[in-house]
Coordinates of C-alpha atoms in Angstrom, one line a residue:
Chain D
X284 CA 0.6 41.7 28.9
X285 CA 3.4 40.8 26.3
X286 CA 2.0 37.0 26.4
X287 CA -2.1 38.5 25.3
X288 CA -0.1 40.7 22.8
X289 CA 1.7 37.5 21.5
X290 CA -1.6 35.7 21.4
X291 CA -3.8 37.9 20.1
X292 CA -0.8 38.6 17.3
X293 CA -0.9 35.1 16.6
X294 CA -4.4 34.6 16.5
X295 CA -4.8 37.5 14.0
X296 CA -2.4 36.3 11.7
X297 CA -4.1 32.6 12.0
X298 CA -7.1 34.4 10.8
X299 CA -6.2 35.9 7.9
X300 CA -4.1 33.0 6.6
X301 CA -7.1 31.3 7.0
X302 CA -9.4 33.6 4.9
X303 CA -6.5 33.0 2.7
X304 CA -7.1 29.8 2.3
X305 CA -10.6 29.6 1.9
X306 CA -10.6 32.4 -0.7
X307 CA -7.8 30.6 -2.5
X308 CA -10.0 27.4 -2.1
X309 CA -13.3 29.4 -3.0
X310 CA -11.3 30.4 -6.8
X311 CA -10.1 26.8 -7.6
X312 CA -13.7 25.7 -6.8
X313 CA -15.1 28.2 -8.7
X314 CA -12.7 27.5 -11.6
X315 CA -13.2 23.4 -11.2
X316 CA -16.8 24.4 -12.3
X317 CA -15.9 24.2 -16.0
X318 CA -15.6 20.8 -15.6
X319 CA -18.6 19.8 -13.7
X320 CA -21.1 20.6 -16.9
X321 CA -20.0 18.1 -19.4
X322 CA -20.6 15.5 -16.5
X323 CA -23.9 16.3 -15.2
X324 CA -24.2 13.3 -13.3
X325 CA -21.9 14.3 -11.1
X326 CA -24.0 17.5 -10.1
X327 CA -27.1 15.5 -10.3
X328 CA -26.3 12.9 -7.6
X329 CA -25.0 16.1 -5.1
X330 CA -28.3 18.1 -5.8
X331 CA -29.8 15.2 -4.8
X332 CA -28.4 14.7 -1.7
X333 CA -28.0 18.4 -0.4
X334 CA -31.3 19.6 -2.1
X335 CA -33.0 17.0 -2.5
X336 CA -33.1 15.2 0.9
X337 CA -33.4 18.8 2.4
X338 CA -37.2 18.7 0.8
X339 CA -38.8 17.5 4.4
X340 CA -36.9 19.6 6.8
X341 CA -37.5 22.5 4.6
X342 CA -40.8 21.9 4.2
X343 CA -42.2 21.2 7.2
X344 CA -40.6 23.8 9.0
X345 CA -42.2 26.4 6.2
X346 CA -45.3 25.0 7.1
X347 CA -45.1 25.1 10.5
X348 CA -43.7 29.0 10.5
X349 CA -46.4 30.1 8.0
X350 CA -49.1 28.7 10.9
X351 CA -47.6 30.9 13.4
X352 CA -47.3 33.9 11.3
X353 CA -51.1 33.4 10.5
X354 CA -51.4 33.1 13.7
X355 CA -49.5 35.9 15.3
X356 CA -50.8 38.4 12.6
X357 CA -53.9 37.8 13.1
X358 CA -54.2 39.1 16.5
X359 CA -52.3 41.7 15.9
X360 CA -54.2 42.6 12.7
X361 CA -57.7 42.0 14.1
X362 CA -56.9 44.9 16.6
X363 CA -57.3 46.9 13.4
X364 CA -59.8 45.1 12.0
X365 CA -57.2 44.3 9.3
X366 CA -57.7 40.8 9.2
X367 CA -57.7 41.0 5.2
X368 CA -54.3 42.2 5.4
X369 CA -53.0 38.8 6.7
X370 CA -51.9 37.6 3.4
X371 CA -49.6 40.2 2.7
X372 CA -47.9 40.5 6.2
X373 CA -48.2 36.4 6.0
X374 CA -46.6 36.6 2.5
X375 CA -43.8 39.9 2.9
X376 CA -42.3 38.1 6.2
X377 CA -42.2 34.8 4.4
X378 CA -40.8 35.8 0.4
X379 CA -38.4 39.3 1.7
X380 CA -37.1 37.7 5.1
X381 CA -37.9 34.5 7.1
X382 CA -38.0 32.7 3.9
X383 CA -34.5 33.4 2.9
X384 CA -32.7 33.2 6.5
X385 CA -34.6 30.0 8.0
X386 CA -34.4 28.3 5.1
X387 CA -30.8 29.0 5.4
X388 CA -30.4 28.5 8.8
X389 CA -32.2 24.9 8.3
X390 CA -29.6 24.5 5.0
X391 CA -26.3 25.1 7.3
X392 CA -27.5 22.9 9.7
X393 CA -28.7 19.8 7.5
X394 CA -26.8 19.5 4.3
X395 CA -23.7 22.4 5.2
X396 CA -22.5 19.9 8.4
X397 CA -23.3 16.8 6.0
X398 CA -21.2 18.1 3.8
X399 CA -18.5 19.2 6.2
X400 CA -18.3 15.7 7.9
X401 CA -18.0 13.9 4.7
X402 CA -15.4 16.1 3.5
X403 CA -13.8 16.1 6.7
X404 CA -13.8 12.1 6.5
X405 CA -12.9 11.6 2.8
X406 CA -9.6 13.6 4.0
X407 CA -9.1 11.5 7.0
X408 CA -9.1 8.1 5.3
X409 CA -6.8 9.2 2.9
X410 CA -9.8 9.5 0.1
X411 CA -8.8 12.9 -1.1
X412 CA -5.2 12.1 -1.3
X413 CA -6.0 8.7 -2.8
X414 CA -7.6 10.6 -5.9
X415 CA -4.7 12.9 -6.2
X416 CA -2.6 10.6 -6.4
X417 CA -4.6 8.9 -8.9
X418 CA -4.2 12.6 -11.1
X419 CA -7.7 13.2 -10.4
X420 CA -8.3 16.7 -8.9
X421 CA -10.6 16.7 -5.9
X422 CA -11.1 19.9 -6.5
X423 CA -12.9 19.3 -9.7
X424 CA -14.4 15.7 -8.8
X425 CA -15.5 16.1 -5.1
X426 CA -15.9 20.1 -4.1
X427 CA -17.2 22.0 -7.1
X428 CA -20.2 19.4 -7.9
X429 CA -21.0 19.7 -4.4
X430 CA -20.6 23.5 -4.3
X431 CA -22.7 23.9 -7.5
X432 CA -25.4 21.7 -5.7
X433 CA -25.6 24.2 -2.6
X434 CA -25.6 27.4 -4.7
X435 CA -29.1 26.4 -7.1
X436 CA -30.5 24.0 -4.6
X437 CA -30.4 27.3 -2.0
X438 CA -32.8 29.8 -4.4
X439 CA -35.4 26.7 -5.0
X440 CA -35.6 25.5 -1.4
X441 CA -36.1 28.7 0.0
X442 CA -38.9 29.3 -2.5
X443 CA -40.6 26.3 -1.2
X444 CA -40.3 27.1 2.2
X445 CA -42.0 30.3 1.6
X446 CA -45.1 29.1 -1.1
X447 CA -46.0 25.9 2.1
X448 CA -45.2 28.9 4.7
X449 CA -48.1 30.4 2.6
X450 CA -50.0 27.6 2.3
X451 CA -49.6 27.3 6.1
X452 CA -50.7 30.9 7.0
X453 CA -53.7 30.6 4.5
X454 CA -54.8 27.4 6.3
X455 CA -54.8 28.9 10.0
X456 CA -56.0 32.2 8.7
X457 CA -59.1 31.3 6.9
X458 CA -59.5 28.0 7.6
X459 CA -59.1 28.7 11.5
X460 CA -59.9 31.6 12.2
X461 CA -62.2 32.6 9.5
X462 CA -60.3 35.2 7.3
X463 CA -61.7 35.6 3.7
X464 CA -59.9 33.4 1.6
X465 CA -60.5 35.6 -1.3
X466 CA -59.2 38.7 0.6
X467 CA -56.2 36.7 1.9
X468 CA -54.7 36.2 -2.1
X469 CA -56.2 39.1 -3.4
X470 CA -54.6 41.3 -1.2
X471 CA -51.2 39.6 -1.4
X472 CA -51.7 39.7 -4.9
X473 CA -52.0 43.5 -4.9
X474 CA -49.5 44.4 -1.9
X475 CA -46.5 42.8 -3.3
X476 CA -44.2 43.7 -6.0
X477 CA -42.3 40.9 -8.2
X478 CA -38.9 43.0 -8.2
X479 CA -39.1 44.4 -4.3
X480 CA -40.4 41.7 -2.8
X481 CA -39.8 38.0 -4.6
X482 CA -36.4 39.4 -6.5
X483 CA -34.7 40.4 -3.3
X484 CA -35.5 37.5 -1.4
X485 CA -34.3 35.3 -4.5
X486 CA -30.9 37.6 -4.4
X487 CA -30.8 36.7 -0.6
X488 CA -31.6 33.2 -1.3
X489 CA -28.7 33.2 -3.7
X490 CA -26.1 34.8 -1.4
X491 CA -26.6 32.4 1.3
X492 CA -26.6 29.0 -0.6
X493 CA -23.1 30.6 -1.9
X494 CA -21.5 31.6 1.4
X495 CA -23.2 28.4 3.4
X496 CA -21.8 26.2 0.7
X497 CA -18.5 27.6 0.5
X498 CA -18.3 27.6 4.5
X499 CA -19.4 23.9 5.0
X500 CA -16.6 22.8 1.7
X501 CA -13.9 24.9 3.0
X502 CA -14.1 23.8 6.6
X503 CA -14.4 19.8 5.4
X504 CA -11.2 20.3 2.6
X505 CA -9.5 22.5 6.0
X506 CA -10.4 20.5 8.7
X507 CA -7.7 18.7 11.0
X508 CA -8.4 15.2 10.0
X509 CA -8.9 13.9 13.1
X510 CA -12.3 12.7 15.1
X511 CA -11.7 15.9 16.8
X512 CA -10.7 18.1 14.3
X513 CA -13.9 17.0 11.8
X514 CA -16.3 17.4 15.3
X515 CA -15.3 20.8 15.4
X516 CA -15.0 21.6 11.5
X517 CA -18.4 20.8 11.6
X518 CA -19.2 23.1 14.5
X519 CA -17.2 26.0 13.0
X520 CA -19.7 25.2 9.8
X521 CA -22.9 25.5 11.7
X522 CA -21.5 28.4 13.8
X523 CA -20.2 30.4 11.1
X524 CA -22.6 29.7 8.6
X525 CA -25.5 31.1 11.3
X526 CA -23.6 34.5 11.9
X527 CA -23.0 35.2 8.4
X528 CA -26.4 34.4 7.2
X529 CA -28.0 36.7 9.9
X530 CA -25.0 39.2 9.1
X531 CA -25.5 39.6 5.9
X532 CA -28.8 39.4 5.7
X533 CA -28.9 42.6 8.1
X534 CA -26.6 44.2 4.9
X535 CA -28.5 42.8 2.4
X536 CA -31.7 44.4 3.7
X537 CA -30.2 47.6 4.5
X538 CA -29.1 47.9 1.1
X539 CA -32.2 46.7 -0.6
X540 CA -35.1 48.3 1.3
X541 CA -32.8 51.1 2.8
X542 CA -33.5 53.7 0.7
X543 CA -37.6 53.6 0.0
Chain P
X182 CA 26.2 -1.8 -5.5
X183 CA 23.8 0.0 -7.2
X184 CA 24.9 3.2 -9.4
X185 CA 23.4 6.0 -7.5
X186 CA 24.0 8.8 -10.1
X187 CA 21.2 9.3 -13.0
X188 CA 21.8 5.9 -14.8
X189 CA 20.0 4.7 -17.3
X190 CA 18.2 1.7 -15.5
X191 CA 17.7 4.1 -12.2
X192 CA 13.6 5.3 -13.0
X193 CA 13.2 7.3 -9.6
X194 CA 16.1 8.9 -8.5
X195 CA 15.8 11.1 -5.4
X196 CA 19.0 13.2 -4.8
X197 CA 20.3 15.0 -1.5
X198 CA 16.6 15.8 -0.1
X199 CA 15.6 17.7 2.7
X200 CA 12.5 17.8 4.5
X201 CA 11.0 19.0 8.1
X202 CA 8.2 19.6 9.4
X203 CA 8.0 22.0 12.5
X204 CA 11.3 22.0 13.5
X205 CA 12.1 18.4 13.4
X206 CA 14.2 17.2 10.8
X207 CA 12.5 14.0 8.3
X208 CA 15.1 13.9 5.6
X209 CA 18.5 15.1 6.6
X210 CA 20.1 15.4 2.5
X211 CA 19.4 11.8 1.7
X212 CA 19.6 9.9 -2.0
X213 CA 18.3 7.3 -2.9
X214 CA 18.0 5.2 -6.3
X215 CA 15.1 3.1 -7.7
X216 CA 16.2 0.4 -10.4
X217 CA 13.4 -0.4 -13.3
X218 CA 12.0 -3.5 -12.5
X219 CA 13.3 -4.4 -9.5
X220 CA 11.3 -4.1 -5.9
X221 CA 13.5 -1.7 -3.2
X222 CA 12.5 -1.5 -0.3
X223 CA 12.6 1.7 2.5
X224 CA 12.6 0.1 5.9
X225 CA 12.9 2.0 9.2
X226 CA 11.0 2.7 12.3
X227 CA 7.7 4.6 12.5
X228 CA 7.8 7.9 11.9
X229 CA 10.9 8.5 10.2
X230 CA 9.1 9.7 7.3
X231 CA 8.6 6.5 4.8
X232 CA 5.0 7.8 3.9
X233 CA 6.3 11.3 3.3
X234 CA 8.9 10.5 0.8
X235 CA 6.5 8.2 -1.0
X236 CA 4.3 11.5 -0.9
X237 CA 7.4 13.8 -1.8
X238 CA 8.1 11.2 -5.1
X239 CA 4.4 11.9 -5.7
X240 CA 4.2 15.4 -6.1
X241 CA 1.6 16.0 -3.0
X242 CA 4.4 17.5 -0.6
X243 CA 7.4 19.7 -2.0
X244 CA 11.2 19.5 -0.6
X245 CA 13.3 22.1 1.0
X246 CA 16.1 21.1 -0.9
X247 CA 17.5 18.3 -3.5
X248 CA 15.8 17.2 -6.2
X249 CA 13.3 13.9 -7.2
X250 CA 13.8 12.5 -11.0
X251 CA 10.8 9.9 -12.1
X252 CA 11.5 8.9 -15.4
X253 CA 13.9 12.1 -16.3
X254 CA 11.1 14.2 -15.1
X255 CA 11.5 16.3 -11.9
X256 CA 8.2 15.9 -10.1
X257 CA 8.6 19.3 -8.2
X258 CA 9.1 21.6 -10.9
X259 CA 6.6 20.2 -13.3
X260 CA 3.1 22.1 -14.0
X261 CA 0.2 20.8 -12.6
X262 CA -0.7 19.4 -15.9
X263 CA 2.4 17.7 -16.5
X264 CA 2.4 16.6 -13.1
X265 CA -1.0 14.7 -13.4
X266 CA 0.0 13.6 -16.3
X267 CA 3.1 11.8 -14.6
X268 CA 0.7 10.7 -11.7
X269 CA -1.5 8.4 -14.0
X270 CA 1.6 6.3 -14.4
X271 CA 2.6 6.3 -10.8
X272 CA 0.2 3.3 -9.0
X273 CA 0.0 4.2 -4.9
X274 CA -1.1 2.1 -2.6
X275 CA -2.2 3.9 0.8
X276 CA -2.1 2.2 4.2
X277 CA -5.9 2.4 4.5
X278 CA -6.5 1.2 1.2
X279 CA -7.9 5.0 0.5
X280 CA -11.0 3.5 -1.1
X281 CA -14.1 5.5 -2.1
X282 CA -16.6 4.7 0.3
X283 CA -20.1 5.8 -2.0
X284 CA -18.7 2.8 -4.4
X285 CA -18.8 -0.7 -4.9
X286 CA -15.3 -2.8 -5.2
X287 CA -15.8 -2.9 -9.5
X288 CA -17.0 1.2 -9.7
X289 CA -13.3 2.1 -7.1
X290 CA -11.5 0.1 -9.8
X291 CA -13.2 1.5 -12.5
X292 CA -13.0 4.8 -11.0
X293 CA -9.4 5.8 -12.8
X294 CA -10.3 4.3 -15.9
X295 CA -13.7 6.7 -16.3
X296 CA -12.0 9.6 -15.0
X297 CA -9.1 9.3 -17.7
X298 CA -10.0 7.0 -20.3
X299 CA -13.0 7.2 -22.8
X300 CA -13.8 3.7 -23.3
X301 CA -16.8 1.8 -23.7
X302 CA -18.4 0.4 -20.4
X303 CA -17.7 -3.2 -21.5
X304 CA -14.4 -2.7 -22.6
X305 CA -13.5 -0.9 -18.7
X306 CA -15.9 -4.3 -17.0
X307 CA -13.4 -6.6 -18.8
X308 CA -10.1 -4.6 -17.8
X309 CA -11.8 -4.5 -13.7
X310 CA -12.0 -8.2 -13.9
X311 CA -9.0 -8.9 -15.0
X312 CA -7.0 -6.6 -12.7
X313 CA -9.7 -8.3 -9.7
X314 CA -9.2 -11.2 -10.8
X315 CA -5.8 -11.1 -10.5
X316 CA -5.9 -9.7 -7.0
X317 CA -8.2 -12.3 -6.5
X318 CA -11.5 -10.7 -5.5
X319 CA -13.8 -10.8 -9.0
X320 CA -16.1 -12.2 -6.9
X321 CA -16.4 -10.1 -4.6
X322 CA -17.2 -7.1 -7.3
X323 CA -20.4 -6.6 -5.8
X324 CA -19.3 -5.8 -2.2
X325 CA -19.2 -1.5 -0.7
X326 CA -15.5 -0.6 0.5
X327 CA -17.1 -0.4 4.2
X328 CA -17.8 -4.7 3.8
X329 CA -14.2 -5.5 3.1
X330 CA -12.0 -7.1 5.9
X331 CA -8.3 -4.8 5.7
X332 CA -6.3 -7.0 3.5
X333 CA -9.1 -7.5 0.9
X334 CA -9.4 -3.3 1.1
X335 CA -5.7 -3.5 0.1
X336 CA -5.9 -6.0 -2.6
X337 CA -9.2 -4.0 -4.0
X338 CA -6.7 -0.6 -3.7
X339 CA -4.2 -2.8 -5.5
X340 CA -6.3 -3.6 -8.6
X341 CA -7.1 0.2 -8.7
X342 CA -4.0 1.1 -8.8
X343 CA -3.0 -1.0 -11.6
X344 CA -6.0 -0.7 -13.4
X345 CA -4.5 2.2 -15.7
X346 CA -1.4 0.1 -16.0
X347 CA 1.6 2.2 -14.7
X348 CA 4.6 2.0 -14.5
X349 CA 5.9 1.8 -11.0
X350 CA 4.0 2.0 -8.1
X351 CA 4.6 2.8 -4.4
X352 CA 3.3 0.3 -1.4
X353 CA 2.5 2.5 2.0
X354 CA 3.1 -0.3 4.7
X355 CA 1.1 -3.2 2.8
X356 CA 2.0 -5.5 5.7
X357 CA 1.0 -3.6 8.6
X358 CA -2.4 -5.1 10.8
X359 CA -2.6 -7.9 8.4
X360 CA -3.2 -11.5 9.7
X361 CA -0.7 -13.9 9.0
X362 CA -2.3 -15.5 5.4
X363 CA -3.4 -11.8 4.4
X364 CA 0.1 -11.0 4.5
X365 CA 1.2 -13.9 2.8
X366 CA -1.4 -13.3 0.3
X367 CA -0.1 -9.5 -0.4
X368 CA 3.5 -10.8 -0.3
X369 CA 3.3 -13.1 -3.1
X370 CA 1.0 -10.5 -4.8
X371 CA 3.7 -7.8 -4.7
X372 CA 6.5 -9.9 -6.2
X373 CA 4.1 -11.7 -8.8
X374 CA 3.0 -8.3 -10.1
X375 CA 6.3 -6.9 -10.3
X376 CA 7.3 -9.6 -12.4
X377 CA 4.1 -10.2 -14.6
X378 CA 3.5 -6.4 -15.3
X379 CA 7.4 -5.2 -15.5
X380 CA 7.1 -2.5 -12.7
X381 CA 9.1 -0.6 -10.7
X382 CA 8.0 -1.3 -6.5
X383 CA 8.9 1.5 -3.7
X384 CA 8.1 -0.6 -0.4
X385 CA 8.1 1.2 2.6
X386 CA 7.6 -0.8 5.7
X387 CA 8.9 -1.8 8.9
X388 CA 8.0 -5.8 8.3
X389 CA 11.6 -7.3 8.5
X390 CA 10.8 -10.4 7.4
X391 CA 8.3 -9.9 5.0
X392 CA 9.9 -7.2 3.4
X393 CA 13.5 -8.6 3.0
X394 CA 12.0 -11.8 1.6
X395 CA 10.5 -9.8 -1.7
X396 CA 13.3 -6.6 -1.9
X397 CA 16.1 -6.4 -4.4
X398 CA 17.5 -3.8 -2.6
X399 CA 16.9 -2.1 0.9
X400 CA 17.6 1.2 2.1
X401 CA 17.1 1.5 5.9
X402 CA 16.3 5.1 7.4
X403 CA 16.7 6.2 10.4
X404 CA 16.5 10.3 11.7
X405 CA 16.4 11.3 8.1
X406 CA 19.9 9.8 7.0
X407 CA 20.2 6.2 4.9
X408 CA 21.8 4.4 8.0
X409 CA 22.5 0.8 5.5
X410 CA 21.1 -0.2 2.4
X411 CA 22.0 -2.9 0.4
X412 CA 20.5 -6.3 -1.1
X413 CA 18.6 -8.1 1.8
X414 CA 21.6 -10.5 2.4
X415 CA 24.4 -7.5 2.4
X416 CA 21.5 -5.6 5.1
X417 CA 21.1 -9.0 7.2
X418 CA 25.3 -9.5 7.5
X419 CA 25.7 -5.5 7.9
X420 CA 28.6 -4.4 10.8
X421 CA 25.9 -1.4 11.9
X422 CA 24.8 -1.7 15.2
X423 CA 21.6 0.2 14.2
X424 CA 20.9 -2.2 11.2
X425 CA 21.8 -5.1 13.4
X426 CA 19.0 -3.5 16.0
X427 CA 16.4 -2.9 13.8
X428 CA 16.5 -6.2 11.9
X429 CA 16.3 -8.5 14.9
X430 CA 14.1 -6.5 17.2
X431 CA 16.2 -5.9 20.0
X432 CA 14.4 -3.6 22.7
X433 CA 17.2 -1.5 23.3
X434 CA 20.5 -0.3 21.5
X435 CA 21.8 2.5 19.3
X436 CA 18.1 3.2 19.3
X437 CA 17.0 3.9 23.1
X438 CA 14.2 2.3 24.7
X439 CA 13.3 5.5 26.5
X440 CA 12.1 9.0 24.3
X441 CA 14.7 11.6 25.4
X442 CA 13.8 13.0 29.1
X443 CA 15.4 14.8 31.6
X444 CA 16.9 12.8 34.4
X445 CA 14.6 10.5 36.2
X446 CA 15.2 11.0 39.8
X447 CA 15.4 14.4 38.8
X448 CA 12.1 14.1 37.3
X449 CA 10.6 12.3 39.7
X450 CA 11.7 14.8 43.2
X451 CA 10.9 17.9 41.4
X452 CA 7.8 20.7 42.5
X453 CA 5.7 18.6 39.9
X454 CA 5.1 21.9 38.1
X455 CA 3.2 21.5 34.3
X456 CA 6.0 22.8 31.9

C-alpha cells in the first residue's frame, strides 16, 4: 500500500516537472522566434520538409476519405431522397471536423515522429551540444524554425485535405452515383457559412499544428538519448499527439458549436 | 611546479569544484590550473568525469561548489549573453566529432563563421580551406559528415572548431577508436596547432602514451580527487601506486580488478533472490 502510494507520489511529481519542462521549452521556442524571420531560409528548408513532403500523404488520404463520405451519405441521404444534400454533409464533415483531426492525426504521425527522431538523434550524437558549445543556441537554430514550420504548414495542409476530400466526394457522388453536379456545389455553397464552418476548422487547424508541433520538439529536445529512449520519445509523440488532438478537438467543438 | 593560484599566465583556472550526479561523487573539491599556451592534459580512467569537467569549463553543466575562471571570467555566473560570448572563443572538440549531419564537410566548417560572422561568402570559402587545409582534408570539402571514416570526422570537427579562431580549445578523448596512423595523424595535429595558432589545449584522455608524448603538464584523476599531476616525466617517475597503475596498465592494484561486491562465496550459495 505504502510502496503504490510512493509510486504513484513519484509518478505525479515526474509529471508535473515534466509539463514543466515542456512549458519552459514551449516559451524559449516561442521567444527563439524573433530570430527565425531575418533568416527565412532557415524556415523555408523546415516547411519544406514537414509541409512540404506531407503533400502526398495528406492528399491522398483526403481523397480517399472524401470518396467514402460520398459514398456513405449517399445511402443514407437517398433514403430521403436528399441526394442534393451530399455536398453539404460531404463538405460540413470535411471543413468543421475530419478535415482538421485526420489531417492532424496524419501530421503527428508523418512529420511530428520525423521530427521527434531527428531531434532525438541530433542530441544523441552530441549535435545539439556541439552547437552550444559553438554559442549557437539550438533553441533558436534547430527548434523554433522547425516549430514555426508545424504551426502554418498545419492550417494549409488541412485545407487541402478537405478541398481533394471534396473533390473526392464530388467524384463518387455525381460522377458514380449520378448526383447533380450543379446541386452538389450549389447547395454547399448555400448550407455553409465562411465564419461557422471554414473559420472554426481553420482555428482547429491552428491549434493542432501548435500542440502537435510543440509535442513532437519537446519530446526530441527531452528524450533519453539513447536508441531506446528516442524509440519511445517517438512513441510518446504519436501517442500523445493522437489524444490531445481528439481531446481537444472534443473542447474545441463544444465550445464552438455548443451554444447554436 | 605550476602556480596554482590566479596567476597571470594561468587562462583556465578551476578552483575547489564539486560535482555529482545521483549520489555518486565526480569531483570531490578539486583545482586545477591551465597555463596559456601550453597543452595539459586530464588523464584518468573512464568515467571519472573528464568530459564533464570539460562541459563544467564550458558553461553546459553548473558546479555544486568552487568556482571556474576562463580568462578572469567566471563561466558560471556570467549571463547567457556574456556566456556565448565567451563560448565563441572556446574551440571543443567532442568525442564523436558532433558534426551536423544535413551538411557537407566545407558548410560544418563554415557553419560558426555564418552563424557569427557577417562576411562575404568568398571571404568564409577561403578561411574553410585554410583551416581544411590545415587539417588536411580540403579535398575532401565535398564529402556529407555520414561518408567520413572516425579520425577524418575529428579532424573535420577540428577545423570547425578553429575556424572562428579561439583561444583555447578543449579535446574530448581525440585518441580513442582511432587506428594507429589516425592517431598519429591527430597527435602531431594537436601539438602543431598549439604552437602555430598560440592556444591554450585541455586534453582529456586515457591514451598513456599518446597523451604524455604532447602534454606540458598532466593532471591524473581518479574518484574525483587530482591523485598526481605533474610534467609527463615528473607523472612517469611518480612514488604513487595509483599513477604507477594507471600509467603502465597493470590489471590490478590500488584500483581493483573486481567492481565492489559482496562476498563471492557468499554470493554464490545464497537463495538467488533478485535484489
Amino acid at each position: 500500500m505504502i510502496e503504490l502510494l510512493a509510486h504513484l507520489g513519484k509518478s505525479t511529481r515526474a509529471s508535473f516537472s515534466k509539463l514543466g519542462r515542456a512549458t519552459f521549452f514551449l516559451l524559449q521556442c516561442l521567444a527563439g522566434i524573433g530570430s527565425v524571420l531575418p533568416r527565412p531560409r532557415l524556415l523555408l528548408n523546415q516547411l519544406y520538409s514537414v509541409g512540404v513532403l506531407s503533400f502526398l500523404i495528406i492528399s491522398i488520404s483526403g481523397l480517399f476519405v472524401g470518396m467514402v463520405l460520398g459514398l456513405q451519405g449517399f445511402y443514407i441521404l437517398s433514403d430521403f431522397g436528399a441526394e442534393e444534400t451530399l455536398g453539404v454533409m460531404v463538405a460540413a464533415s470535411l471543413v468543421r471536423e475530419l478535415g482538421p483531426v485526420v489531417s492532424a492525426l496524419l501530421f503527428a504521425g508523418r512529420a511530428g515522429s520525423a521530427l521527434t527522431a531527428e531531434i532525438g538523434l541530433m542530441k544523441a550524437t552530441e549535435q545539439l551540444s556541439g552547437m552550444e558549445m559553438m554559442a549557437v543556441d539550438p533553441i533558436k537554430r534547430i527548434i523554433s524554425p522547425r516549430f514555426l514550420a508545424g504551426f502554418l504548414s498545419m492550417p494549409l495542409l488541412t485545407a487541402l485535405f478537405s478541398v481533394i476530400g471534396i473533390i473526392g466526394g464530388q467524384i463518387v457522388g455525381s460522377g458514380l452515383l449520378g448526383v447533380d453536379e450543379g446541386g452538389y456545389w450549389s447547395q454547399m455553397q448555400a448550407k455553409l457559412d465562411f465564419h461557422d464552418d471554414i473559420i472554426n476548422g481553420v482555428i482547429k487547424s491552428v491549434v493542432f499544428g501548435f500542440i502537435t508541433s510543440w509535442i513532437a520538439l519537446f519530446e526530441g529536445y527531452d528524450a533519453v538519448p539513447t536508441s531506446e529512449g528516442i524509440s519511445r520519445a517517438t512513441t510518446r509523440t504519436v501517442v500523445n499527439s493522437a489524444f490531445s488532438i481528439l481531446g481537444l478537438d472534443f473542447i474545441l467543438t463544444a465550445l464552438m458549436f455548443g451554444d447554436d | 611546479m605550476i602556480n596554482r593560484d590566479p596567476h597571470p599566465n594561468t587562462l583556465i583556472s578551476v578552483s575547489n569544484l564539486s560535482f555529482s550526479r545521483g549520489n555518486k561523487k565526480i569531483f570531490d573539491d578539486i583545482s586545477l590550473a591551465f597555463e596559456r599556451g601550453k597543452i595539459t592534459a586530464i588523464m584518468g580512467p573512464s568515467g571519472t568525469g573528464k568530459t564533464t569537467l570539460l562541459k563544467i569549463i564550458g558553461g553546459q553543466l553548473f558546479p555544486e561548489q568552487g568556482s571556474v575562471l576562463v580568462d578572469g571570467q567566471n563561466v558560471h555566473q556570467l549571463r547567457r549573453a556574456d556566456l556565448y560570448t565567451l563560448r565563441k572563443r572556446m574551440g571543443m572538440l567532442f568525442q564523436s566529432g558532433a558534426l551536423l549531419t544535413d551538411m557537407n564537410v566545407f558548410d560544418n566548417v563554415a557553419f560558426p563563421l555564418r552563424e557569427h560572422t557577417k562576411l562575404t561568402e568568398s571571404m568564409i570559402r577561403t578561411l574553410v580551406l585554410m583551416k581544411l587545409e590545415a587539417v588536411g582534408l580540403r579535398g575532401a570539402y565535398n564529402l556529407m559528415a555520414n561518408e567520413l571514416s572516425g579520425g577524418m570526422a575529428r579532424r573535420v570537427a577540428l577545423a570547425r572548431a578553429i575556424v572562428l579562431d579561439p583561444m583555447m580549445i578543449m579535446y574530448d578523448e581525440p585518441f580513442t577508436g582511432q587506428d594507429p596512423i589516425s592517431m598519429g595523424v591527430l597527435v602531431h595535429l594537436i601539438k602543431a596547432l598549439n604552437k602555430t595558432l598560440g592556444l591554450t589545449s585541455i586534453v582529456v584522455s586515457h591514451d598513456v602514451h599518446e597523451t604524455a608524448a604532447i602534454a606540458d603538464y598532466i593532471y591524473v584523476i581518479s574518484e574525483g580527487k587530482v591523485v598526481g599531476q605533474g610534467s609527463p616525466e615528473e607523472i612517469r617517475r611518480s612514488d604513487s601506486e595509483w599513477v604507477q597503475q594507471f600509467m603502465t596498465g597493470a590489471a590490478d592494484g590500488p584500483v581493483h580488478f573486481h567492481y565492489p561486491a559482496k562476498d563471492y562465496v557468499d554470493d554464490l550459495l545464497s537463495s538467488g533472490k533478485r535484489y
